[in-house]
Amino acid sequence: MILDSHVHLINVKDLLDILDYSGVKKAFIIPSIRKGIENAGSYSKLKEVLKQQGSQLTQTSKPDNGLVLKVARENDRLLPLVWINPLTKDAVSETNTCLSNGAVGIKLQPGFHGYLPSDLKVINVVEKAEEYNAPVFI
């Protein structure tokens, strides 16, 4: 079986069409953040935006984990990975809520949010994921 392991959810119909065209049976979907980075048309521009705004981007505009959970419930070809920022005060409870509502794993992005994987807050999220036997994608 062919799986796509890293698809940011933007448009479900287009995604399913691309999966069909490519012969991909299932895809792990991850929420996207557009607010604040919509003008970052290249990776170097994105790095510049992140350097300027850092973790504030997802403090103010969190990824819509609820949307990927909803979309995945509606289509069994899509497997929801939720994007957690361990630096937020509700990171562990959000991890628990998402995993108990169907998320199959967690995405962490230290370079985006500005933390080290060895940070205690990261470890707390990873330990919660372990309770569900859910993988953590860094």
Short mmCIF file of N, CA and C in Angstrom, two decimals:
data_model
loop_
_atom_site.label_atom_id
_atom_site.label_comp_id
_atom_site.label_asym_id
_atom_site.label_seq_id
_atom_site.Cartn_x
_atom_site.Cartn_y
_atom_site.Cartn_z
N MET A 1 0.84 -1.18 0.00
CA MET A 1 0.00 0.00 0.00
C MET A 1 0.89 1.24 0.00
N ILE A 2 0.55 2.23 -0.81
CA ILE A 2 1.29 3.48 -0.87
C ILE A 2 0.60 4.50 0.04
N LEU A 3 1.41 5.10 0.94
CA LEU A 3 0.93 6.13 1.85
C LEU A 3 1.71 7.41 1.60
N ASP A 4 1.03 8.54 1.60
CA ASP A 4 1.72 9.82 1.58
C ASP A 4 1.84 10.26 3.03
N SER A 5 3.06 10.54 3.47
CA SER A 5 3.29 10.74 4.89
C SER A 5 3.25 12.18 5.36
N HIS A 6 3.06 13.14 4.45
CA HIS A 6 3.13 14.52 4.90
C HIS A 6 2.33 15.42 3.96
N VAL A 7 1.04 15.52 4.21
CA VAL A 7 0.17 16.34 3.37
C VAL A 7 -0.49 17.40 4.24
N HIS A 8 -0.24 18.67 3.93
CA HIS A 8 -0.94 19.73 4.64
C HIS A 8 -2.31 19.88 4.02
N LEU A 9 -3.31 19.88 4.86
CA LEU A 9 -4.70 19.92 4.40
C LEU A 9 -5.07 21.33 3.97
N ILE A 10 -5.39 21.49 2.69
CA ILE A 10 -5.86 22.77 2.19
C ILE A 10 -7.21 22.58 1.50
N ASN A 11 -7.28 21.66 0.54
CA ASN A 11 -8.52 21.43 -0.19
C ASN A 11 -8.72 19.91 -0.33
N VAL A 12 -9.79 19.39 0.28
CA VAL A 12 -9.99 17.94 0.35
C VAL A 12 -10.23 17.34 -1.03
N LYS A 13 -11.09 17.95 -1.83
CA LYS A 13 -11.38 17.38 -3.15
C LYS A 13 -10.12 17.31 -4.00
N ASP A 14 -9.35 18.40 -4.03
CA ASP A 14 -8.11 18.39 -4.80
C ASP A 14 -7.15 17.33 -4.28
N LEU A 15 -7.07 17.20 -2.98
CA LEU A 15 -6.18 16.21 -2.38
C LEU A 15 -6.58 14.80 -2.81
N LEU A 16 -7.86 14.48 -2.71
CA LEU A 16 -8.32 13.15 -3.09
C LEU A 16 -8.08 12.89 -4.58
N ASP A 17 -8.28 13.91 -5.42
CA ASP A 17 -8.01 13.76 -6.85
C ASP A 17 -6.53 13.46 -7.09
N ILE A 18 -5.65 14.16 -6.37
CA ILE A 18 -4.21 13.94 -6.53
C ILE A 18 -3.83 12.54 -6.05
N LEU A 19 -4.42 12.11 -4.93
CA LEU A 19 -4.13 10.76 -4.44
C LEU A 19 -4.56 9.72 -5.47
N ASP A 20 -5.76 9.90 -6.02
CA ASP A 20 -6.24 8.97 -7.05
C ASP A 20 -5.30 8.95 -8.25
N TYR A 21 -4.96 10.11 -8.75
CA TYR A 21 -4.09 10.23 -9.92
C TYR A 21 -2.74 9.57 -9.66
N SER A 22 -2.24 9.70 -8.44
CA SER A 22 -0.91 9.19 -8.09
C SER A 22 -0.92 7.74 -7.64
N GLY A 23 -2.10 7.15 -7.48
CA GLY A 23 -2.18 5.77 -7.01
C GLY A 23 -1.90 5.62 -5.53
N VAL A 24 -2.07 6.69 -4.79
CA VAL A 24 -1.83 6.66 -3.34
C VAL A 24 -3.14 6.31 -2.65
N LYS A 25 -3.09 5.30 -1.79
CA LYS A 25 -4.31 4.82 -1.15
C LYS A 25 -4.74 5.68 0.04
N LYS A 26 -3.75 6.11 0.85
CA LYS A 26 -4.06 6.88 2.05
C LYS A 26 -3.02 7.96 2.24
N ALA A 27 -3.39 8.99 3.00
CA ALA A 27 -2.44 10.06 3.30
C ALA A 27 -2.64 10.52 4.74
N PHE A 28 -1.53 10.82 5.38
CA PHE A 28 -1.58 11.46 6.69
C PHE A 28 -1.78 12.95 6.45
N ILE A 29 -2.82 13.51 7.01
CA ILE A 29 -3.09 14.94 6.80
C ILE A 29 -2.70 15.73 8.04
N ILE A 30 -2.16 16.90 7.79
CA ILE A 30 -1.68 17.80 8.83
C ILE A 30 -2.32 19.16 8.59
N PRO A 31 -2.77 19.83 9.64
CA PRO A 31 -3.35 21.17 9.41
C PRO A 31 -2.30 22.15 8.91
N SER A 32 -2.77 23.16 8.22
CA SER A 32 -1.89 24.21 7.71
C SER A 32 -2.10 25.49 8.50
N ILE A 33 -1.07 26.30 8.51
CA ILE A 33 -1.20 27.66 9.03
C ILE A 33 -0.92 28.57 7.87
N ARG A 34 -1.84 29.43 7.57
CA ARG A 34 -1.65 30.39 6.48
C ARG A 34 -1.46 31.80 7.03
N LYS A 35 -2.20 32.16 8.07
CA LYS A 35 -2.14 33.52 8.59
C LYS A 35 -0.72 33.84 9.03
N GLY A 36 -0.18 34.92 8.49
CA GLY A 36 1.15 35.35 8.88
C GLY A 36 2.24 34.85 7.95
N ILE A 37 1.97 33.78 7.19
CA ILE A 37 3.02 33.28 6.29
C ILE A 37 2.53 33.22 4.84
N GLU A 38 1.36 33.81 4.57
CA GLU A 38 0.81 33.69 3.23
C GLU A 38 1.67 34.36 2.16
N ASN A 39 2.50 35.32 2.56
CA ASN A 39 3.36 35.99 1.58
C ASN A 39 4.75 35.38 1.51
N ALA A 40 4.96 34.29 2.20
CA ALA A 40 6.26 33.63 2.17
C ALA A 40 6.28 32.64 1.01
N GLY A 41 6.48 33.15 -0.18
CA GLY A 41 6.41 32.34 -1.39
C GLY A 41 7.59 31.42 -1.61
N SER A 42 8.62 31.56 -0.83
CA SER A 42 9.77 30.68 -0.96
C SER A 42 10.25 30.29 0.43
N TYR A 43 11.07 29.26 0.50
CA TYR A 43 11.57 28.81 1.80
C TYR A 43 12.41 29.89 2.46
N SER A 44 13.22 30.60 1.67
CA SER A 44 14.06 31.65 2.27
C SER A 44 13.18 32.78 2.83
N LYS A 45 12.09 33.11 2.14
CA LYS A 45 11.17 34.13 2.65
C LYS A 45 10.48 33.62 3.92
N LEU A 46 10.10 32.35 3.94
CA LEU A 46 9.47 31.77 5.13
C LEU A 46 10.44 31.85 6.31
N LYS A 47 11.71 31.52 6.08
CA LYS A 47 12.69 31.61 7.17
C LYS A 47 12.80 33.04 7.69
N GLU A 48 12.72 34.01 6.80
CA GLU A 48 12.78 35.42 7.21
C GLU A 48 11.57 35.78 8.07
N VAL A 49 10.38 35.36 7.64
CA VAL A 49 9.16 35.62 8.41
C VAL A 49 9.25 34.97 9.78
N LEU A 50 9.70 33.72 9.83
CA LEU A 50 9.80 33.01 11.10
C LEU A 50 10.82 33.66 12.02
N LYS A 51 11.91 34.12 11.46
CA LYS A 51 12.94 34.79 12.27
C LYS A 51 12.35 36.05 12.92
N GLN A 52 11.53 36.76 12.18
CA GLN A 52 10.92 37.99 12.68
C GLN A 52 9.82 37.71 13.70
N GLN A 53 9.01 36.68 13.47
CA GLN A 53 7.83 36.47 14.28
C GLN A 53 7.91 35.25 15.20
N GLY A 54 8.77 34.31 14.85
CA GLY A 54 8.99 33.14 15.70
C GLY A 54 7.72 32.44 16.13
N SER A 55 7.71 32.00 17.39
CA SER A 55 6.60 31.20 17.90
C SER A 55 5.32 32.00 18.01
N GLN A 56 5.38 33.32 17.88
CA GLN A 56 4.17 34.14 17.95
C GLN A 56 3.17 33.77 16.86
N LEU A 57 3.67 33.28 15.73
CA LEU A 57 2.76 32.93 14.64
C LEU A 57 1.69 31.95 15.08
N THR A 58 2.09 30.88 15.74
CA THR A 58 1.08 29.90 16.13
C THR A 58 0.54 30.15 17.52
N GLN A 59 1.07 31.11 18.23
CA GLN A 59 0.42 31.53 19.47
C GLN A 59 -0.88 32.24 19.11
N THR A 60 -0.85 33.01 18.02
CA THR A 60 -2.01 33.80 17.65
C THR A 60 -2.89 33.12 16.60
N SER A 61 -2.33 32.26 15.80
CA SER A 61 -3.13 31.57 14.78
C SER A 61 -2.74 30.10 14.78
N LYS A 62 -3.41 29.35 15.63
CA LYS A 62 -3.09 27.93 15.79
C LYS A 62 -3.58 27.13 14.60
N PRO A 63 -2.90 26.03 14.30
CA PRO A 63 -3.40 25.14 13.25
C PRO A 63 -4.77 24.58 13.67
N ASP A 64 -5.60 24.32 12.70
CA ASP A 64 -6.95 23.83 12.98
C ASP A 64 -6.93 22.31 13.08
N ASN A 65 -6.53 21.81 14.24
CA ASN A 65 -6.50 20.36 14.46
C ASN A 65 -7.89 19.75 14.37
N GLY A 66 -8.89 20.49 14.81
CA GLY A 66 -10.27 20.01 14.73
C GLY A 66 -10.70 19.73 13.29
N LEU A 67 -10.22 20.55 12.37
CA LEU A 67 -10.58 20.36 10.97
C LEU A 67 -10.02 19.05 10.43
N VAL A 68 -8.75 18.74 10.71
CA VAL A 68 -8.22 17.48 10.18
C VAL A 68 -8.91 16.29 10.81
N LEU A 69 -9.30 16.40 12.08
CA LEU A 69 -10.04 15.31 12.71
C LEU A 69 -11.40 15.12 12.04
N LYS A 70 -12.08 16.22 11.77
CA LYS A 70 -13.40 16.16 11.11
C LYS A 70 -13.28 15.58 9.71
N VAL A 71 -12.33 16.08 8.94
CA VAL A 71 -12.15 15.61 7.55
C VAL A 71 -11.81 14.12 7.54
N ALA A 72 -10.97 13.69 8.46
CA ALA A 72 -10.59 12.27 8.50
C ALA A 72 -11.77 11.38 8.89
N ARG A 73 -12.65 11.88 9.75
CA ARG A 73 -13.86 11.10 10.10
C ARG A 73 -14.76 10.91 8.89
N GLU A 74 -14.70 11.88 7.97
CA GLU A 74 -15.55 11.84 6.77
C GLU A 74 -14.93 11.05 5.62
N ASN A 75 -13.63 10.73 5.73
CA ASN A 75 -12.97 10.00 4.65
C ASN A 75 -11.88 9.12 5.22
N ASP A 76 -12.09 7.80 5.15
CA ASP A 76 -11.14 6.87 5.79
C ASP A 76 -9.81 6.76 5.06
N ARG A 77 -9.65 7.45 3.94
CA ARG A 77 -8.35 7.48 3.26
C ARG A 77 -7.40 8.49 3.89
N LEU A 78 -7.94 9.34 4.73
CA LEU A 78 -7.15 10.41 5.32
C LEU A 78 -6.95 10.14 6.81
N LEU A 79 -5.69 10.15 7.22
CA LEU A 79 -5.31 9.83 8.60
C LEU A 79 -4.79 11.10 9.28
N PRO A 80 -5.43 11.53 10.37
CA PRO A 80 -5.09 12.83 10.94
C PRO A 80 -3.88 12.82 11.88
N LEU A 81 -2.90 13.65 11.51
CA LEU A 81 -1.81 14.01 12.42
C LEU A 81 -2.12 15.43 12.89
N VAL A 82 -2.04 15.68 14.17
CA VAL A 82 -2.31 17.02 14.66
C VAL A 82 -1.01 17.73 14.99
N TRP A 83 -1.01 19.04 14.82
CA TRP A 83 0.17 19.86 14.98
C TRP A 83 0.10 20.53 16.34
N ILE A 84 1.01 20.16 17.22
CA ILE A 84 1.01 20.67 18.59
C ILE A 84 2.22 21.58 18.79
N ASN A 85 1.99 22.71 19.44
CA ASN A 85 3.07 23.59 19.86
C ASN A 85 3.28 23.35 21.36
N PRO A 86 4.33 22.64 21.75
CA PRO A 86 4.54 22.32 23.16
C PRO A 86 4.72 23.53 24.07
N LEU A 87 5.00 24.69 23.49
CA LEU A 87 5.22 25.88 24.30
C LEU A 87 3.92 26.53 24.77
N THR A 88 2.79 26.10 24.20
CA THR A 88 1.53 26.67 24.65
C THR A 88 1.12 26.04 25.97
N LYS A 89 0.37 26.78 26.77
CA LYS A 89 0.01 26.29 28.11
C LYS A 89 -0.92 25.08 28.06
N ASP A 90 -1.65 24.91 26.97
CA ASP A 90 -2.59 23.79 26.88
C ASP A 90 -2.09 22.65 26.00
N ALA A 91 -0.79 22.57 25.76
CA ALA A 91 -0.25 21.59 24.81
C ALA A 91 -0.58 20.15 25.19
N VAL A 92 -0.42 19.79 26.45
CA VAL A 92 -0.66 18.40 26.87
C VAL A 92 -2.15 18.09 26.81
N SER A 93 -2.99 19.01 27.26
CA SER A 93 -4.44 18.75 27.20
C SER A 93 -4.92 18.72 25.75
N GLU A 94 -4.36 19.59 24.88
CA GLU A 94 -4.73 19.54 23.47
C GLU A 94 -4.30 18.22 22.84
N THR A 95 -3.12 17.74 23.21
CA THR A 95 -2.64 16.45 22.72
C THR A 95 -3.61 15.35 23.15
N ASN A 96 -4.00 15.35 24.41
CA ASN A 96 -4.93 14.34 24.92
C ASN A 96 -6.26 14.41 24.19
N THR A 97 -6.79 15.61 24.04
CA THR A 97 -8.08 15.78 23.37
C THR A 97 -8.02 15.28 21.93
N CYS A 98 -6.98 15.67 21.22
CA CYS A 98 -6.86 15.27 19.81
C CYS A 98 -6.72 13.76 19.66
N LEU A 99 -5.86 13.16 20.48
CA LEU A 99 -5.66 11.71 20.38
C LEU A 99 -6.90 10.94 20.80
N SER A 100 -7.62 11.44 21.78
CA SER A 100 -8.84 10.74 22.20
C SER A 100 -9.98 10.93 21.20
N ASN A 101 -9.81 11.88 20.27
CA ASN A 101 -10.83 12.12 19.25
C ASN A 101 -10.42 11.67 17.86
N GLY A 102 -9.43 10.78 17.78
CA GLY A 102 -9.13 10.14 16.51
C GLY A 102 -7.81 10.47 15.86
N ALA A 103 -7.03 11.40 16.40
CA ALA A 103 -5.73 11.66 15.80
C ALA A 103 -4.88 10.40 15.90
N VAL A 104 -4.11 10.13 14.86
CA VAL A 104 -3.27 8.93 14.85
C VAL A 104 -1.82 9.24 15.21
N GLY A 105 -1.50 10.52 15.33
CA GLY A 105 -0.14 10.91 15.69
C GLY A 105 -0.03 12.40 15.87
N ILE A 106 1.16 12.82 16.27
CA ILE A 106 1.44 14.21 16.59
C ILE A 106 2.57 14.72 15.70
N LYS A 107 2.42 15.95 15.21
CA LYS A 107 3.49 16.63 14.50
C LYS A 107 4.04 17.71 15.42
N LEU A 108 5.36 17.75 15.56
CA LEU A 108 6.05 18.81 16.27
C LEU A 108 6.98 19.49 15.29
N GLN A 109 7.15 20.79 15.40
CA GLN A 109 8.03 21.49 14.49
C GLN A 109 8.90 22.49 15.28
N PRO A 110 10.00 21.97 15.86
CA PRO A 110 10.86 22.80 16.70
C PRO A 110 11.42 24.03 15.98
N GLY A 111 11.77 23.90 14.72
CA GLY A 111 12.32 25.03 13.99
C GLY A 111 11.32 26.14 13.79
N PHE A 112 10.06 25.80 13.71
CA PHE A 112 8.99 26.78 13.52
C PHE A 112 8.67 27.48 14.83
N HIS A 113 8.55 26.71 15.90
CA HIS A 113 8.13 27.28 17.18
C HIS A 113 9.28 27.72 18.07
N GLY A 114 10.49 27.31 17.76
CA GLY A 114 11.63 27.78 18.50
C GLY A 114 11.88 27.07 19.83
N TYR A 115 11.98 25.76 19.80
CA TYR A 115 12.33 24.98 21.00
C TYR A 115 13.24 23.84 20.60
N LEU A 116 13.84 23.22 21.59
CA LEU A 116 14.65 22.03 21.35
C LEU A 116 13.81 20.79 21.66
N PRO A 117 14.01 19.71 20.92
CA PRO A 117 13.25 18.48 21.21
C PRO A 117 13.47 17.95 22.62
N SER A 118 14.56 18.35 23.27
CA SER A 118 14.84 17.87 24.63
C SER A 118 14.15 18.70 25.71
N ASP A 119 13.43 19.76 25.33
CA ASP A 119 12.74 20.63 26.28
C ASP A 119 11.71 19.81 27.07
N LEU A 120 11.59 20.08 28.36
CA LEU A 120 10.64 19.36 29.22
C LEU A 120 9.21 19.44 28.69
N LYS A 121 8.84 20.59 28.13
CA LYS A 121 7.48 20.73 27.59
C LYS A 121 7.25 19.78 26.41
N VAL A 122 8.28 19.55 25.63
CA VAL A 122 8.19 18.59 24.52
C VAL A 122 8.05 17.18 25.09
N ILE A 123 8.84 16.87 26.08
CA ILE A 123 8.79 15.55 26.70
C ILE A 123 7.41 15.27 27.26
N ASN A 124 6.77 16.28 27.85
CA ASN A 124 5.41 16.10 28.37
C ASN A 124 4.41 15.73 27.27
N VAL A 125 4.54 16.37 26.11
CA VAL A 125 3.67 16.06 24.97
C VAL A 125 3.96 14.65 24.46
N VAL A 126 5.23 14.31 24.34
CA VAL A 126 5.62 12.98 23.86
C VAL A 126 5.13 11.89 24.81
N GLU A 127 5.23 12.12 26.09
CA GLU A 127 4.73 11.14 27.06
C GLU A 127 3.23 10.95 26.94
N LYS A 128 2.50 12.03 26.68
CA LYS A 128 1.04 11.90 26.47
C LYS A 128 0.79 11.08 25.21
N ALA A 129 1.55 11.31 24.16
CA ALA A 129 1.39 10.54 22.92
C ALA A 129 1.69 9.05 23.17
N GLU A 130 2.70 8.80 23.99
CA GLU A 130 3.05 7.40 24.30
C GLU A 130 1.88 6.67 24.97
N GLU A 131 1.10 7.38 25.79
CA GLU A 131 -0.06 6.77 26.44
C GLU A 131 -1.04 6.22 25.40
N TYR A 132 -1.07 6.82 24.24
CA TYR A 132 -1.97 6.39 23.16
C TYR A 132 -1.24 5.52 22.13
N ASN A 133 0.05 5.24 22.38
CA ASN A 133 0.87 4.51 21.42
C ASN A 133 0.86 5.21 20.05
N ALA A 134 0.88 6.54 20.10
CA ALA A 134 0.83 7.36 18.89
C ALA A 134 2.23 7.85 18.53
N PRO A 135 2.60 7.79 17.27
CA PRO A 135 3.91 8.29 16.86
C PRO A 135 3.98 9.81 16.94
N VAL A 136 5.19 10.31 17.12
CA VAL A 136 5.44 11.75 17.12
C VAL A 136 6.38 12.04 15.97
N PHE A 137 5.94 12.90 15.10
CA PHE A 137 6.65 13.25 13.87
C PHE A 137 7.34 14.60 14.11
N ILE A 138 8.67 14.61 14.08
CA ILE A 138 9.41 15.86 14.32
C ILE A 138 10.17 16.22 13.06
#
